[in-house]
Amino acid sequence: AVIGGHARFHGNSSKVFSFDINYGSNKKMCQTYHGQENAIEIPFEEDFLPLLRKIQSSSNEDNDYHLQATDVFLSAFDSTIQNLIRGGKHSKSSLAGSLLLLDHITSNTAIHTPIMSLAKYAKEEYGMIVAVDGAHSLLSLPLEMSNILSDGSDGQE
């Protein structure tokens, strides 16, 4: 409903961003409602997932996994945005109102996505709307929607 509603409200040229490790059905809905060209997949699995796994395997008390994982996700997100802007068809302001679709926990890789940090950054930096698929995190992680809907500065990821 959220993906289709976003496409209907913002029109055919609206963009929707999702990580390539997101739930497959959601990615297909993004393509169906927004069109192939406007459903922008953030490449993560090939280039960034190995970095995340390396951080995870070397995690210790001196190594804050959460902060480093957030940096990895933000790097992937920003890299995709900057490539679009460099391509000349988009500007930072033209991406305002785009939808960023996040999985709280990915279904295929069981990665805990830093949704609070990503939501805050996408809203503040690009004026994006953020939707979270929390189905795979039910009963395993708190999903603090009131924090996500606010400034995203408090609460759990």
CSV table of N, CA, C and O in Angstrom, one decimal, residues 1-52:
chain,number,residue,atom,x,y,z
A,1,ALA,N,0.8,-1.2,0.0
A,1,ALA,CA,0.0,0.0,0.0
A,1,ALA,C,0.9,1.3,0.0
A,1,ALA,O,0.6,2.2,-0.7
A,2,VAL,N,2.0,1.2,0.8
A,2,VAL,CA,2.8,2.4,0.9
A,2,VAL,C,3.5,2.7,-0.5
A,2,VAL,O,3.5,3.8,-0.9
A,3,ILE,N,4.0,1.7,-1.1
A,3,ILE,CA,4.7,1.8,-2.4
A,3,ILE,C,3.8,2.3,-3.5
A,3,ILE,O,4.1,3.3,-4.2
A,4,GLY,N,2.7,1.7,-3.6
A,4,GLY,CA,1.7,2.1,-4.6
A,4,GLY,C,1.1,3.5,-4.3
A,4,GLY,O,0.9,4.3,-5.2
A,5,GLY,N,0.9,3.8,-3.0
A,5,GLY,CA,0.4,5.1,-2.6
A,5,GLY,C,1.4,6.2,-3.0
A,5,GLY,O,1.0,7.3,-3.4
A,6,HIS,N,2.6,5.9,-2.7
A,6,HIS,CA,3.7,6.9,-3.1
A,6,HIS,C,3.7,7.2,-4.6
A,6,HIS,O,3.8,8.3,-5.0
A,7,ALA,N,3.6,6.1,-5.4
A,7,ALA,CA,3.7,6.3,-6.8
A,7,ALA,C,2.4,7.1,-7.3
A,7,ALA,O,2.6,8.0,-8.2
A,8,ARG,N,1.3,6.8,-6.7
A,8,ARG,CA,0.0,7.5,-7.2
A,8,ARG,C,0.1,9.0,-6.7
A,8,ARG,O,-0.3,9.9,-7.5
A,9,PHE,N,0.6,9.2,-5.5
A,9,PHE,CA,0.6,10.6,-5.0
A,9,PHE,C,1.6,11.5,-5.7
A,9,PHE,O,1.4,12.6,-6.1
A,10,HIS,N,2.8,10.9,-6.0
A,10,HIS,CA,3.9,11.7,-6.5
A,10,HIS,C,4.1,11.5,-8.0
A,10,HIS,O,4.9,12.2,-8.6
A,11,GLY,N,3.3,10.6,-8.6
A,11,GLY,CA,3.3,10.5,-10.1
A,11,GLY,C,4.4,9.6,-10.6
A,11,GLY,O,5.2,9.0,-9.9
A,12,ASN,N,4.3,9.4,-11.9
A,12,ASN,CA,5.2,8.4,-12.6
A,12,ASN,C,6.7,8.7,-12.5
A,12,ASN,O,7.5,7.8,-12.7
A,13,SER,N,7.0,10.0,-12.3
A,13,SER,CA,8.5,10.3,-12.3
A,13,SER,C,9.1,10.2,-10.9
A,13,SER,O,10.2,10.5,-10.7
A,14,SER,N,8.3,9.8,-9.9
A,14,SER,CA,8.8,9.7,-8.5
A,14,SER,C,9.7,8.5,-8.4
A,14,SER,O,9.6,7.5,-9.1
A,15,LYS,N,10.7,8.7,-7.6
A,15,LYS,CA,11.8,7.7,-7.4
A,15,LYS,C,11.5,6.9,-6.1
A,15,LYS,O,11.0,7.5,-5.1
A,16,VAL,N,11.9,5.7,-6.1
A,16,VAL,CA,11.9,4.9,-4.9
A,16,VAL,C,13.3,4.1,-4.9
A,16,VAL,O,13.8,3.6,-5.9
A,17,PHE,N,13.9,4.2,-3.7
A,17,PHE,CA,15.2,3.6,-3.5
A,17,PHE,C,15.1,2.5,-2.5
A,17,PHE,O,14.4,2.5,-1.5
A,18,SER,N,15.8,1.4,-2.9
A,18,SER,CA,15.9,0.2,-1.9
A,18,SER,C,17.2,-0.5,-2.1
A,18,SER,O,17.8,-0.4,-3.2
A,19,PHE,N,17.7,-1.1,-1.1
A,19,PHE,CA,19.0,-1.8,-1.1
A,19,PHE,C,18.7,-3.1,-1.9
A,19,PHE,O,17.7,-3.7,-1.8
A,20,ASP,N,19.7,-3.6,-2.6
A,20,ASP,CA,19.6,-4.8,-3.3
A,20,ASP,C,19.4,-6.0,-2.4
A,20,ASP,O,19.1,-7.1,-2.9
A,21,ILE,N,19.7,-5.9,-1.1
A,21,ILE,CA,19.5,-7.0,-0.2
A,21,ILE,C,18.1,-6.9,0.5
A,21,ILE,O,17.8,-7.8,1.3
A,22,ASN,N,17.3,-6.0,0.1
A,22,ASN,CA,15.9,-5.9,0.6
A,22,ASN,C,15.0,-7.1,0.1
A,22,ASN,O,15.4,-7.8,-0.9
A,23,TYR,N,13.9,-7.2,0.7
A,23,TYR,CA,13.0,-8.3,0.4
A,23,TYR,C,12.6,-8.2,-1.1
A,23,TYR,O,12.1,-7.2,-1.5
A,24,GLY,N,12.7,-9.3,-1.8
A,24,GLY,CA,12.4,-9.3,-3.2
A,24,GLY,C,11.1,-8.9,-3.7
A,24,GLY,O,10.9,-8.2,-4.7
A,25,SER,N,10.0,-9.2,-2.9
A,25,SER,CA,8.7,-8.8,-3.3
A,25,SER,C,8.5,-7.3,-3.2
A,25,SER,O,7.9,-6.7,-4.1
A,26,ASN,N,9.1,-6.7,-2.2
A,26,ASN,CA,9.1,-5.2,-2.2
A,26,ASN,C,9.8,-4.6,-3.4
A,26,ASN,O,9.3,-3.6,-3.9
A,27,LYS,N,10.9,-5.1,-3.7
A,27,LYS,CA,11.7,-4.6,-4.9
A,27,LYS,C,10.8,-4.7,-6.2
A,27,LYS,O,10.8,-3.8,-7.0
A,28,LYS,N,10.1,-5.8,-6.3
A,28,LYS,CA,9.3,-6.0,-7.5
A,28,LYS,C,8.1,-5.0,-7.5
A,28,LYS,O,7.7,-4.5,-8.5
A,29,MET,N,7.5,-4.8,-6.3
A,29,MET,CA,6.5,-3.8,-6.2
A,29,MET,C,7.0,-2.4,-6.6
A,29,MET,O,6.3,-1.6,-7.2
A,30,CYS,N,8.2,-2.1,-6.2
A,30,CYS,CA,8.8,-0.8,-6.5
A,30,CYS,C,8.9,-0.6,-8.0
A,30,CYS,O,8.5,0.4,-8.6
A,31,GLN,N,9.3,-1.7,-8.7
A,31,GLN,CA,9.4,-1.6,-10.2
A,31,GLN,C,8.1,-1.6,-10.8
A,31,GLN,O,7.9,-0.9,-11.8
A,32,THR,N,7.1,-2.3,-10.3
A,32,THR,CA,5.7,-2.3,-10.8
A,32,THR,C,5.1,-0.9,-10.7
A,32,THR,O,4.5,-0.4,-11.7
A,33,TYR,N,5.1,-0.3,-9.6
A,33,TYR,CA,4.4,0.9,-9.3
A,33,TYR,C,5.2,2.2,-9.8
A,33,TYR,O,4.6,3.1,-10.2
A,34,HIS,N,6.5,2.1,-9.7
A,34,HIS,CA,7.3,3.3,-10.1
A,34,HIS,C,7.9,3.2,-11.5
A,34,HIS,O,8.4,4.2,-12.0
A,35,GLY,N,7.9,2.0,-12.0
A,35,GLY,CA,8.6,1.8,-13.3
A,35,GLY,C,10.1,1.4,-13.1
A,35,GLY,O,10.7,1.8,-12.1
A,36,GLN,N,10.6,0.6,-14.0
A,36,GLN,CA,12.0,0.1,-13.9
A,36,GLN,C,13.0,1.2,-13.7
A,36,GLN,O,13.9,1.1,-12.9
A,37,GLU,N,12.8,2.3,-14.5
A,37,GLU,CA,13.8,3.4,-14.4
A,37,GLU,C,13.7,4.2,-13.1
A,37,GLU,O,14.8,4.7,-12.6
A,38,ASN,N,12.6,4.2,-12.4
A,38,ASN,CA,12.4,5.0,-11.2
A,38,ASN,C,12.6,4.2,-9.9
A,38,ASN,O,12.6,4.7,-8.8
A,39,ALA,N,12.7,2.9,-10.1
A,39,ALA,CA,12.9,2.0,-8.9
A,39,ALA,C,14.4,1.8,-8.9
A,39,ALA,O,15.0,1.0,-9.6
A,40,ILE,N,15.1,2.5,-8.0
A,40,ILE,CA,16.5,2.6,-8.0
A,40,ILE,C,17.1,1.6,-6.9
A,40,ILE,O,16.7,1.8,-5.7
A,41,GLU,N,17.8,0.7,-7.3
A,41,GLU,CA,18.4,-0.3,-6.4
A,41,GLU,C,19.8,0.2,-5.9
A,41,GLU,O,20.6,0.5,-6.8
A,42,ILE,N,20.0,0.2,-4.6
A,42,ILE,CA,21.2,0.6,-4.1
A,42,ILE,C,22.1,-0.7,-4.0
A,42,ILE,O,21.8,-1.6,-3.3
A,43,PRO,N,23.2,-0.7,-4.8
A,43,PRO,CA,24.0,-1.9,-4.8
A,43,PRO,C,24.7,-2.0,-3.4
A,43,PRO,O,25.4,-1.1,-3.0
A,44,PHE,N,24.5,-3.1,-2.8
A,44,PHE,CA,25.1,-3.4,-1.5
A,44,PHE,C,25.8,-4.7,-1.4
A,44,PHE,O,26.9,-4.8,-0.9
A,45,GLU,N,25.1,-5.7,-1.9
A,45,GLU,CA,25.6,-7.1,-1.7
A,45,GLU,C,27.0,-7.4,-2.2
A,45,GLU,O,27.8,-7.9,-1.5
A,46,GLU,N,27.3,-6.9,-3.4
A,46,GLU,CA,28.6,-7.2,-4.0
A,46,GLU,C,29.8,-6.4,-3.3
A,46,GLU,O,30.8,-7.0,-3.0
A,47,ASP,N,29.6,-5.1,-3.2
A,47,ASP,CA,30.7,-4.3,-2.8
A,47,ASP,C,30.7,-4.0,-1.2
A,47,ASP,O,31.8,-3.9,-0.6
A,48,PHE,N,29.5,-3.9,-0.6
A,48,PHE,CA,29.5,-3.4,0.7
A,48,PHE,C,29.2,-4.5,1.7
A,48,PHE,O,29.7,-4.4,2.9
A,49,LEU,N,28.5,-5.6,1.3
A,49,LEU,CA,28.3,-6.7,2.3
A,49,LEU,C,29.6,-7.3,2.7
A,49,LEU,O,29.7,-7.6,3.9
A,50,PRO,N,30.6,-7.5,1.9
A,50,PRO,CA,31.9,-8.1,2.4
A,50,PRO,C,32.5,-7.2,3.5
A,50,PRO,O,33.1,-7.7,4.4
A,51,LEU,N,32.4,-5.8,3.3
A,51,LEU,CA,32.9,-4.9,4.3
A,51,LEU,C,32.2,-5.1,5.6
A,51,LEU,O,32.8,-5.1,6.7
A,52,LEU,N,30.9,-5.3,5.5
A,52,LEU,CA,30.1,-5.4,6.7
A,52,LEU,C,30.4,-6.8,7.4
A,52,LEU,O,30.6,-6.8,8.6
